[in-house]
Backbone as a printed PyTorch tensor [residue, N CA C, xyz], in Angstrom:
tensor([[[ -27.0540,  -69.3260,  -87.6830],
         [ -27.7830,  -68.6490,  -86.6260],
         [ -29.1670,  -68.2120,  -87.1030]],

        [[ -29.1900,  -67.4980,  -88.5850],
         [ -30.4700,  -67.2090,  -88.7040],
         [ -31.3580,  -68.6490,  -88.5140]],

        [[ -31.3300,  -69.5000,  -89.4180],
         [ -32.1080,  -70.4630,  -89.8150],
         [ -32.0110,  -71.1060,  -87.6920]],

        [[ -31.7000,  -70.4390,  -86.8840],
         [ -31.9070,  -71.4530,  -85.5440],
         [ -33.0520,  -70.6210,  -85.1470]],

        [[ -32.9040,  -68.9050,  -85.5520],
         [ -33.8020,  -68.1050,  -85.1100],
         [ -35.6230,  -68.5850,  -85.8820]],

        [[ -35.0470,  -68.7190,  -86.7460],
         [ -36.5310,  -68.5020,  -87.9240],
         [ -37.1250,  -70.2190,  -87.1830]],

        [[ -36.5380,  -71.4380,  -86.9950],
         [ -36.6890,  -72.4100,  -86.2380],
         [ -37.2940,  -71.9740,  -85.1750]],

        [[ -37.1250,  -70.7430,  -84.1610],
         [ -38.0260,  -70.4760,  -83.1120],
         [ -39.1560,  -70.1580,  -83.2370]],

        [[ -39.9540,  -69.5390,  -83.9670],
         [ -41.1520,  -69.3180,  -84.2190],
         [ -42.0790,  -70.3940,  -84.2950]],

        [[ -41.7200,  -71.9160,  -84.5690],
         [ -42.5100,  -72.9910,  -84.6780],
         [ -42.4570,  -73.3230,  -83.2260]],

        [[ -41.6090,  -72.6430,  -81.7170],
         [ -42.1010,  -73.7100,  -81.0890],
         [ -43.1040,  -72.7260,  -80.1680]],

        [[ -43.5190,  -71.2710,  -80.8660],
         [ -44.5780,  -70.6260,  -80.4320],
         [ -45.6660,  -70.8340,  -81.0110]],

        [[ -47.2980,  -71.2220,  -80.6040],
         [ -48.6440,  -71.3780,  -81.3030],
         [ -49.3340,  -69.9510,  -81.3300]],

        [[ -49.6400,  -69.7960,  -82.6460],
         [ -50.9540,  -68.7720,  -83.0850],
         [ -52.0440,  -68.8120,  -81.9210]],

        [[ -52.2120,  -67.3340,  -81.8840],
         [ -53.3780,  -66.9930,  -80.6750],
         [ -54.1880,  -67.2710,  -81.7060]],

        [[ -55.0630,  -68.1810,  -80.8400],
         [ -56.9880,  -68.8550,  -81.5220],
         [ -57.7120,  -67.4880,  -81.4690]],

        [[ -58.7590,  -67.2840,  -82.2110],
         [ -60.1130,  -66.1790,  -82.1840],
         [ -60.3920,  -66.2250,  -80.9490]],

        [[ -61.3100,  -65.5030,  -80.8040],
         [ -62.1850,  -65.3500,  -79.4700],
         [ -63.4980,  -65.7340,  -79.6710]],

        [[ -63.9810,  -65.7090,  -80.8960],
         [ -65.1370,  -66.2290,  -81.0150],
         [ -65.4020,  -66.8680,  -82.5200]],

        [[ -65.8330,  -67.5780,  -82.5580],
         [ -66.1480,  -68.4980,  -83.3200],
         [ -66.8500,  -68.4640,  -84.5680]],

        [[ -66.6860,  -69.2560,  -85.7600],
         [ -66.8320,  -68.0710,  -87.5450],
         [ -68.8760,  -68.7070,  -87.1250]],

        [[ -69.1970,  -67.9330,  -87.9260],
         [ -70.5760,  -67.9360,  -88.0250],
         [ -71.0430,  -67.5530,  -89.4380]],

        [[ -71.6920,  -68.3860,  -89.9040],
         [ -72.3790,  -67.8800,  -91.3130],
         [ -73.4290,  -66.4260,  -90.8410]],

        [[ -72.9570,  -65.5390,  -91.9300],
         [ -73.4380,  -64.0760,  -92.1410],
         [ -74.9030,  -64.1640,  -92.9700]],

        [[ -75.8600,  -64.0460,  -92.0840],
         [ -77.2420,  -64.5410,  -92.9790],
         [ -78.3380,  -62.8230,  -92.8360]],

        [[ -77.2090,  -61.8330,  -92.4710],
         [ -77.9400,  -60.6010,  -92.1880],
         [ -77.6870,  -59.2280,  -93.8900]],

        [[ -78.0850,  -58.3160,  -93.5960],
         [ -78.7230,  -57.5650,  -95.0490],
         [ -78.1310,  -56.3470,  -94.8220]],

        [[ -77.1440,  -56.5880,  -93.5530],
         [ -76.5790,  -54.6790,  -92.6710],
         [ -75.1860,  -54.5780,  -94.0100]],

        [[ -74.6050,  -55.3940,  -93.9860],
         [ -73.6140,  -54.7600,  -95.1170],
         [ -73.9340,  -55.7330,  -96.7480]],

        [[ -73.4950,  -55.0980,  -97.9780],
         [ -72.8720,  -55.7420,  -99.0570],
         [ -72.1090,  -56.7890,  -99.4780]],

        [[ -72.3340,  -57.4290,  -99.6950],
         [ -70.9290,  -58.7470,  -99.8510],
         [ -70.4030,  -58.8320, -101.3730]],

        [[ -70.8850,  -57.9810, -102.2640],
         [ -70.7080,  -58.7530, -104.0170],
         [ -70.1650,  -57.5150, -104.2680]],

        [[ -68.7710,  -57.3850, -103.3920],
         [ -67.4260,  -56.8370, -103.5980],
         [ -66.1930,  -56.5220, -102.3860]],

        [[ -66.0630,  -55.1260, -101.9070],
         [ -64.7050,  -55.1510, -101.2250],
         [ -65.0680,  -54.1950, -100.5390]],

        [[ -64.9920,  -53.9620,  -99.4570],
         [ -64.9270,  -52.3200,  -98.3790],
         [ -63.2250,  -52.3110,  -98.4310]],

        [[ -63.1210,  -50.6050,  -98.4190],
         [ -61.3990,  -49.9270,  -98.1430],
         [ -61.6970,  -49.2010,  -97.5420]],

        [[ -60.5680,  -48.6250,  -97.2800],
         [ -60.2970,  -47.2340,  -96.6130],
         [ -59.2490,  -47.0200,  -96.9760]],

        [[ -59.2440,  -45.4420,  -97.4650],
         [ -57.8400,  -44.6060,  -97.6650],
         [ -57.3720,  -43.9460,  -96.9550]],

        [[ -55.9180,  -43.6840,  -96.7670],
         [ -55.0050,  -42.6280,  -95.8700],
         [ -54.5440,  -41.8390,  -96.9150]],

        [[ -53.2990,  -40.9770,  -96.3760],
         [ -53.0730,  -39.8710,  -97.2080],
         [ -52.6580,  -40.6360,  -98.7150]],

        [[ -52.0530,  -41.4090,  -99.1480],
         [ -51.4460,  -42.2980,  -99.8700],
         [ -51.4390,  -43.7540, -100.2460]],

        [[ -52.4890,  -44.4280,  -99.7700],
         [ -52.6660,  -45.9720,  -99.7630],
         [ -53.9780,  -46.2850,  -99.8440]],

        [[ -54.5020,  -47.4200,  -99.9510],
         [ -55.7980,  -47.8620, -100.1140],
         [ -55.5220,  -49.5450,  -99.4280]],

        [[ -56.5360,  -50.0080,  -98.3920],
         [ -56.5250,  -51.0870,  -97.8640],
         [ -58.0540,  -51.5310,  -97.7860]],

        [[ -57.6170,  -52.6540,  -98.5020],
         [ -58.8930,  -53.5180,  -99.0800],
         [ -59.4310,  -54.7250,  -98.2500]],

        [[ -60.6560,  -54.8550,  -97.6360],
         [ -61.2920,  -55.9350,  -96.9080],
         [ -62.4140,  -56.8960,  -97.5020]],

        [[ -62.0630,  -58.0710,  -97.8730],
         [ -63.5760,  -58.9030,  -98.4170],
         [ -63.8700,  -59.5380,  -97.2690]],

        [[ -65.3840,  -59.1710,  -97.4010],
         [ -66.6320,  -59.9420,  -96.2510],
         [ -66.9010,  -61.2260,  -97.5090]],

        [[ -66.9270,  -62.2420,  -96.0710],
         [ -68.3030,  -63.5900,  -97.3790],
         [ -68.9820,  -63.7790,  -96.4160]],

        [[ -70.0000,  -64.2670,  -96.4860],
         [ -71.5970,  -64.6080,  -95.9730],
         [ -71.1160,  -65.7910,  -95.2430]],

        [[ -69.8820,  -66.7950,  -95.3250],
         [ -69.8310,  -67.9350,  -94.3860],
         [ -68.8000,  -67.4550,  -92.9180]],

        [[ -68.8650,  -66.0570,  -92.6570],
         [ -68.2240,  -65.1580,  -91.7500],
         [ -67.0690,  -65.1300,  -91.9380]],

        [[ -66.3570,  -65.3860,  -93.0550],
         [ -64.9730,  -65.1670,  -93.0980],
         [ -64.5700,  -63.5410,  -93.3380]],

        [[ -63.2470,  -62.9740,  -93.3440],
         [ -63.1610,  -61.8040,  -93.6030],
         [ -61.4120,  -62.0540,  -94.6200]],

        [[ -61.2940,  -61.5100,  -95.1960],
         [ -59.8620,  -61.7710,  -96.6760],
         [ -59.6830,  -60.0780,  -96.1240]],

        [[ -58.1090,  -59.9190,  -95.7680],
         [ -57.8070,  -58.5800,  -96.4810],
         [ -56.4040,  -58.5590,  -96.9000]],

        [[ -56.9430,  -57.9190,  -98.1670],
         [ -56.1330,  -58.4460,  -99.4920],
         [ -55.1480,  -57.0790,  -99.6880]],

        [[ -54.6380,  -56.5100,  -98.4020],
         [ -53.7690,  -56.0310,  -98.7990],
         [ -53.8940,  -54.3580,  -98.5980]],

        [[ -52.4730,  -53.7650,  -98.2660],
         [ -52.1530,  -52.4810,  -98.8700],
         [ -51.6760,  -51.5420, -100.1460]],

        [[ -52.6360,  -50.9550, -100.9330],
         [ -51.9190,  -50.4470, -101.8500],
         [ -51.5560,  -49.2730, -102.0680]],

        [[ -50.4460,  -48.5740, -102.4260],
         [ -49.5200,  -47.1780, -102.2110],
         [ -50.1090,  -46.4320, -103.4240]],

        [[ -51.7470,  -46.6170, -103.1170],
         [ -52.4320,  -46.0340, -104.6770],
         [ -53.7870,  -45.6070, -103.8790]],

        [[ -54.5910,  -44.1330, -104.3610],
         [ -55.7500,  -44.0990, -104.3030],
         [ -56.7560,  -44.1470, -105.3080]],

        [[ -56.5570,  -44.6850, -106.2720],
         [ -57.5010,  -45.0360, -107.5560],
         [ -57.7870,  -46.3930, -107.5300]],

        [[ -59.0640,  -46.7740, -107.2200],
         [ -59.6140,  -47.8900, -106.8380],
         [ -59.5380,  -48.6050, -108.2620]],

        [[ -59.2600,  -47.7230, -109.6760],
         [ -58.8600,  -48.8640, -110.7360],
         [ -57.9650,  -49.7730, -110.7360]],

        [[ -56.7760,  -48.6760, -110.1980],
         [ -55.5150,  -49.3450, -110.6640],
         [ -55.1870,  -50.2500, -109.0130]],

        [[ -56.0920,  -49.9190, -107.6730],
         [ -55.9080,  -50.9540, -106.8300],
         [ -56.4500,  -52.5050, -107.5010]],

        [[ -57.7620,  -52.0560, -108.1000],
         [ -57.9080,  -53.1900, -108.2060],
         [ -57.1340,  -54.6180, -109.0490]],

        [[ -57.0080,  -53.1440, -110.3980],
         [ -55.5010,  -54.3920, -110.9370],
         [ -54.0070,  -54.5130, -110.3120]],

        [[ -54.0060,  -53.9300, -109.3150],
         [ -52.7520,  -54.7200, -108.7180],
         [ -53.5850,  -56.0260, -107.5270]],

        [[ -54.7170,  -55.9190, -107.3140],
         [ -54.8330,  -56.6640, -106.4530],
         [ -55.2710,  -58.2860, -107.4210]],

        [[ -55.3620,  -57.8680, -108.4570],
         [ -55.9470,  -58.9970, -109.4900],
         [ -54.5540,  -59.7300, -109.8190]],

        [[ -53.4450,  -58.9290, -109.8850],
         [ -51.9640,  -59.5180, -110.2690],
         [ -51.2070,  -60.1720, -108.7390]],

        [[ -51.9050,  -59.7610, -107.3150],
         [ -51.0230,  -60.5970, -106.3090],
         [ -52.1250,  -61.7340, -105.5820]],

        [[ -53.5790,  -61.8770, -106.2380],
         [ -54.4990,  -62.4970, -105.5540],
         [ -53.8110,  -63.7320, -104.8090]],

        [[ -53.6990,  -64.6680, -106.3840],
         [ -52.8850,  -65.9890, -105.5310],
         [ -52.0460,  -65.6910, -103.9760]],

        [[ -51.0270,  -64.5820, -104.0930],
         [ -49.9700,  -64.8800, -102.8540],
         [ -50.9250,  -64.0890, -101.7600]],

        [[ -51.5940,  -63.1870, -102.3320],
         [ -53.2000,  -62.8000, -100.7320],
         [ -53.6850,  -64.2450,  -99.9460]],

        [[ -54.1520,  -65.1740, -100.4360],
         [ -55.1790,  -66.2790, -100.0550],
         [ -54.3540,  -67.0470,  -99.6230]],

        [[ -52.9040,  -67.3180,  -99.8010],
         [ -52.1410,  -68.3470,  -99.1990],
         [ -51.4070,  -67.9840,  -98.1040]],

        [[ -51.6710,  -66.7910,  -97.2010],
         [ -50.5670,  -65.9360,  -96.3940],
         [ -51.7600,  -66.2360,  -94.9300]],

        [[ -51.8140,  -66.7040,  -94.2580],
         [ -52.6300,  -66.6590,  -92.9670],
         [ -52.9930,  -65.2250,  -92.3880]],

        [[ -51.4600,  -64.4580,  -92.3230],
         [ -52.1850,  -63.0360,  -92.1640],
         [ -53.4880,  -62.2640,  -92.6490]],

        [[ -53.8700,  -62.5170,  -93.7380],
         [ -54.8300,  -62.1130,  -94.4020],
         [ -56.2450,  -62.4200,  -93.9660]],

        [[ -56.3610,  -63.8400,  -93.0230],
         [ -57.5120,  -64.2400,  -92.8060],
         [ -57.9330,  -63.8470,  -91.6780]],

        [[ -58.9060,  -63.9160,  -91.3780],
         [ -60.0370,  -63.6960,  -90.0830],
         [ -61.3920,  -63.9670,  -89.8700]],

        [[ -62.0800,  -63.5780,  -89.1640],
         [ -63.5740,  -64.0060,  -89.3540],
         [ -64.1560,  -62.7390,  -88.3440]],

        [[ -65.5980,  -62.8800,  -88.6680],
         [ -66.3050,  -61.3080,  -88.5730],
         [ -68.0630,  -61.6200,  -88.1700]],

        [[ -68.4910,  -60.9010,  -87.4840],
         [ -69.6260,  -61.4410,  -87.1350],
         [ -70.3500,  -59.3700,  -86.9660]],

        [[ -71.6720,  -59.7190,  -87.3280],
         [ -72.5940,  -58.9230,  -87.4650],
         [ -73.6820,  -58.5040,  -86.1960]],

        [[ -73.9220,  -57.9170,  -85.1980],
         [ -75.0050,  -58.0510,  -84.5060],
         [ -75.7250,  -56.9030,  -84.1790]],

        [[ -77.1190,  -56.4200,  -83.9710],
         [ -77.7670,  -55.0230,  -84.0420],
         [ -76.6220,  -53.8500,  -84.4950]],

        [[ -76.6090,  -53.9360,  -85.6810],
         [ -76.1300,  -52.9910,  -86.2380],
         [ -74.5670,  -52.3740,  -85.5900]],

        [[ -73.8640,  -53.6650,  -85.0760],
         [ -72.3950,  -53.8440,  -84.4670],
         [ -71.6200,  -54.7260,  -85.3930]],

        [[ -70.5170,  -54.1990,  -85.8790],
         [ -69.5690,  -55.1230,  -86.4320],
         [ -68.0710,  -55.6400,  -85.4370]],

        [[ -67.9250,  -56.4420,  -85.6870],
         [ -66.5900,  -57.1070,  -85.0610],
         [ -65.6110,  -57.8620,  -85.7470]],

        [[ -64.4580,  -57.5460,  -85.9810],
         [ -64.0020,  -58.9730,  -86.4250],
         [ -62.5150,  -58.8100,  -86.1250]],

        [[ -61.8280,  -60.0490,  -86.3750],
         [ -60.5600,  -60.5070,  -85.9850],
         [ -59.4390,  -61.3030,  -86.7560]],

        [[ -58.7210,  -60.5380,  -86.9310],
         [ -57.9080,  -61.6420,  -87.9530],
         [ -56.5770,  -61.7850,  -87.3390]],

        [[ -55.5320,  -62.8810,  -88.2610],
         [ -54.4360,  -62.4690,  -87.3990],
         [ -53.3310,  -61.4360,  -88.2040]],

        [[ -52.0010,  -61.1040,  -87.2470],
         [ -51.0020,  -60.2980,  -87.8940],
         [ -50.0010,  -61.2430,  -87.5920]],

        [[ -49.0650,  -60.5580,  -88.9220],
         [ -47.7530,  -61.2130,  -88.7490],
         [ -47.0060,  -60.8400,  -87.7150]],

        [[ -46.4850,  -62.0510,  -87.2600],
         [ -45.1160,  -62.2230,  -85.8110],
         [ -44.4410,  -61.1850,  -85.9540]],

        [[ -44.3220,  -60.8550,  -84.4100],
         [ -43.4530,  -59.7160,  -84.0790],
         [ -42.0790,  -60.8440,  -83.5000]],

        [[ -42.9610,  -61.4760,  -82.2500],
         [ -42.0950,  -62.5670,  -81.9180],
         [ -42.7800,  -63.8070,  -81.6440]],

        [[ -42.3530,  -64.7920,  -81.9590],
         [ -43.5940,  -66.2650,  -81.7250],
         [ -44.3710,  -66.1230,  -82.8860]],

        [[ -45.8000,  -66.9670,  -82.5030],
         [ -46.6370,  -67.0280,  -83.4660],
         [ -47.2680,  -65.6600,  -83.5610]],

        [[ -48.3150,  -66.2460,  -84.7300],
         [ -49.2980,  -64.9900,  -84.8900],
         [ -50.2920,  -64.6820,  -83.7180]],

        [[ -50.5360,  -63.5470,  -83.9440],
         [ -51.1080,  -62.7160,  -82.5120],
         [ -52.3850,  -62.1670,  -83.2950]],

        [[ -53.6490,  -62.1520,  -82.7380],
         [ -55.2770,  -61.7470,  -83.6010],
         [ -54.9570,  -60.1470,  -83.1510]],

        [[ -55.5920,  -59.3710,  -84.1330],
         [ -55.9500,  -58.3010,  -83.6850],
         [ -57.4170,  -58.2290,  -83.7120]],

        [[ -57.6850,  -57.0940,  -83.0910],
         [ -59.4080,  -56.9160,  -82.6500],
         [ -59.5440,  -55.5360,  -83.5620]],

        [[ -60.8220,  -55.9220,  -84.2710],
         [ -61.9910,  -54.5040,  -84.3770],
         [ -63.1000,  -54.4420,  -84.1590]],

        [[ -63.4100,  -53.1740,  -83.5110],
         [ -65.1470,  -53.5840,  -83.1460],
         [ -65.3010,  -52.1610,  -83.7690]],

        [[ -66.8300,  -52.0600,  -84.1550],
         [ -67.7840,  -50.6870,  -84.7100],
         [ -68.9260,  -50.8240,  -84.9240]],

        [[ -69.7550,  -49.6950,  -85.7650],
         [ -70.1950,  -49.2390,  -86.0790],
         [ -70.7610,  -49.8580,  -87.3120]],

        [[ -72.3670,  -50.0660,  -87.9960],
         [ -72.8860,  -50.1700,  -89.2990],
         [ -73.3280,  -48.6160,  -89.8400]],

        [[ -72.9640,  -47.8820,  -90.6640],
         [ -73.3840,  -46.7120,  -90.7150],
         [ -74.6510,  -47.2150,  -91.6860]],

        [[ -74.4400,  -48.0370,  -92.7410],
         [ -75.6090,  -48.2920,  -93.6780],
         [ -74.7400,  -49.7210,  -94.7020]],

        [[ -75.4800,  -49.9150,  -95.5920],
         [ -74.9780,  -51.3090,  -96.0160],
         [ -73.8950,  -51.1680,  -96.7100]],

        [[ -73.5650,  -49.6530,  -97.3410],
         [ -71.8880,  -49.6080,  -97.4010],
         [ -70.6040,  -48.8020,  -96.7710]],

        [[ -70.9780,  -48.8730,  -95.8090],
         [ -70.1250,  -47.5600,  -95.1670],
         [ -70.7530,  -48.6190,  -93.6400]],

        [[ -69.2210,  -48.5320,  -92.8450],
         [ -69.0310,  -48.9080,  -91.4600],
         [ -67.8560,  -48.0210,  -90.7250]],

        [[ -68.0900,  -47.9840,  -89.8050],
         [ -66.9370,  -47.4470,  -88.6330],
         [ -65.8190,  -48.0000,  -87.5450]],

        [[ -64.9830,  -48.2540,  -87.9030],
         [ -64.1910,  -49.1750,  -86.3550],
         [ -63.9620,  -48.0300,  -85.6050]],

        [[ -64.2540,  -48.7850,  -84.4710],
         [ -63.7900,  -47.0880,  -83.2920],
         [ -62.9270,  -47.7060,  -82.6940]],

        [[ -62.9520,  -49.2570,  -82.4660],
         [ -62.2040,  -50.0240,  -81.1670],
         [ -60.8520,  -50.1950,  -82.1330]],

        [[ -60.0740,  -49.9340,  -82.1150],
         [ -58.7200,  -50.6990,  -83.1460],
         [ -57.3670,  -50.0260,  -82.4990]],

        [[ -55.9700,  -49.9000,  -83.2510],
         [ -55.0300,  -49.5690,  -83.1720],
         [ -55.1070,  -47.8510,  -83.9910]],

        [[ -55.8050,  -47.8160,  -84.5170],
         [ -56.0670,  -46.6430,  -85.1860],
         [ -57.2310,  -45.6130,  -84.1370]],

        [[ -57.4940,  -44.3660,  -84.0710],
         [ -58.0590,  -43.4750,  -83.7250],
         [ -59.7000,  -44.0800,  -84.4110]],

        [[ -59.9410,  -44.1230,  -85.3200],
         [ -61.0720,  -43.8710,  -85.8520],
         [ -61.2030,  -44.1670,  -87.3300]],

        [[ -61.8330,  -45.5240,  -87.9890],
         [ -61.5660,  -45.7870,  -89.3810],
         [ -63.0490,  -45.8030,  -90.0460]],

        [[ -62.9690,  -45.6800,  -91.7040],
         [ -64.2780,  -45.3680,  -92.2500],
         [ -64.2660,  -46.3580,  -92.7780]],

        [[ -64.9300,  -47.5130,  -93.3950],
         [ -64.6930,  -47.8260,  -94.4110],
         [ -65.5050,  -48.0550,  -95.7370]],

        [[ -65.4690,  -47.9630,  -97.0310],
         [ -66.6540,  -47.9780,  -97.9530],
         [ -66.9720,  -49.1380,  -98.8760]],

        [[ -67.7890,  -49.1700,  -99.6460],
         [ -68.0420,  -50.0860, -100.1470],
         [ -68.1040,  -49.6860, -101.4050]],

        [[ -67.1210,  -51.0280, -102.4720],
         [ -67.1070,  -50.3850, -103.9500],
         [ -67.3160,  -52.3410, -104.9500]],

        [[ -68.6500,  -52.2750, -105.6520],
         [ -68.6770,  -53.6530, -106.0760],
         [ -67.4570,  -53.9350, -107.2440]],

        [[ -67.2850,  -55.0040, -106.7260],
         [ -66.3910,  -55.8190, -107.4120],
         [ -66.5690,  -57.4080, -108.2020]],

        [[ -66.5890,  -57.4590, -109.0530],
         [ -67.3530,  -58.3370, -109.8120],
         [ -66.0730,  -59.8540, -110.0480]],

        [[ -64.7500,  -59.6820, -109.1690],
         [ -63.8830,  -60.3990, -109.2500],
         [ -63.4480,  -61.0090, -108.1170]],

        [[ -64.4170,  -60.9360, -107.3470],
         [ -64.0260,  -61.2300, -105.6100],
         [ -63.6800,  -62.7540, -105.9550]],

        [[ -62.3260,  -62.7220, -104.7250],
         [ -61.7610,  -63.7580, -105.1480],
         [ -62.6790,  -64.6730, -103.7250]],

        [[ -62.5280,  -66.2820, -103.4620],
         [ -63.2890,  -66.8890, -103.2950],
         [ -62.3390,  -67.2200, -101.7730]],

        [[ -63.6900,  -67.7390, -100.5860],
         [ -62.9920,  -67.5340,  -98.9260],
         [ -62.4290,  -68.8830,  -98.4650]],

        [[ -62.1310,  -70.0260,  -99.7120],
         [ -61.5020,  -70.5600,  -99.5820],
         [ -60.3750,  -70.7000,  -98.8750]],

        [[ -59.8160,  -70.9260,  -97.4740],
         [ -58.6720,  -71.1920,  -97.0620],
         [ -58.2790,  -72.1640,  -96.7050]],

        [[ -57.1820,  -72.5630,  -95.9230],
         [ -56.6360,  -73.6570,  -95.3160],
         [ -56.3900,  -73.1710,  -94.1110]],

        [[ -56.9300,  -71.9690,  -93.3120],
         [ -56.6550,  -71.4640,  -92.0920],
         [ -58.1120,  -71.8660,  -91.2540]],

        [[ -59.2640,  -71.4330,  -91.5620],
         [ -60.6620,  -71.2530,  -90.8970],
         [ -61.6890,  -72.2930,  -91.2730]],

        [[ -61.5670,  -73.1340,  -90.4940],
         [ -62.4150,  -73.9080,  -90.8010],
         [ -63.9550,  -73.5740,  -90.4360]]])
């Protein structure tokens, strides 16, 4: 029975973007590392690249951006091969947007939406999301892993 259930999910298709990847040729945010944001207990990490892709590499049950970063250096590989992780992101008068997908609730994957705010080239705002109100900052990272996928062409 399981394996008839887990069989159903292939005969649902992934919701497509809404809009289309665009190379990032603007100076409003940082790219030569990672924006997060912390909650009371976790740290969640987002890489921007300049060919509009967006990587987020994850939740970690840590607020010390050292030791996030070496756990994120020990699961990189299984980050870049998971579709959830990917999305794409576009820049305009000092508006950010972007969209990636989430893992199945039921069927395929379903995009979620964020839209905000540029506060300055490291620090942005989502106001539009599932969340109330998010910050996020910018901390360079000299190990950014590369936007290579097999999802976004």
């Amino acid at each position: 029975m399981l394996s008839f259930l887990w069989g159903c999910n292939l005969l649902f298709s992934d919701e497509e973007m809404s809009f289309d990847r665009i190379d990032y040729e603007g100076n409003e945010l940082r790219l030569d590392g990672y924006y997060y944001r912390q909650g009371k207990d976790y740290t969640l990490v987002h890489f921007f690249y300049q060919n509009g892709i967006i990587l987020s590499a994850n939740s970690y049950r840590n607020l010390d951006l050292d030791i996030v970063e070496k756990q994120l250096l020990e699961i990189y590989y299984q980050i870049v091969k998971e579709k959830p992780n990917w999305g794409i992101f576009k820049i305009a008068n000092n508006q950010i947007e972007y969209e990636q997908w989430e893992a199945p609730n039921e069927g395929g994957l379903s995009i979620s939406h964020s839209k905000g705010y540029i506060e300055n080239d490291t620090t942005f705002h989502i106001k539009e999301t599932y969340l109330d109100h998010e910050v996020w900052h910018f901390r360079k990272f000299d190990h950014k892993p590369d936007s290579t996928n097999n999802f976004i062409k």
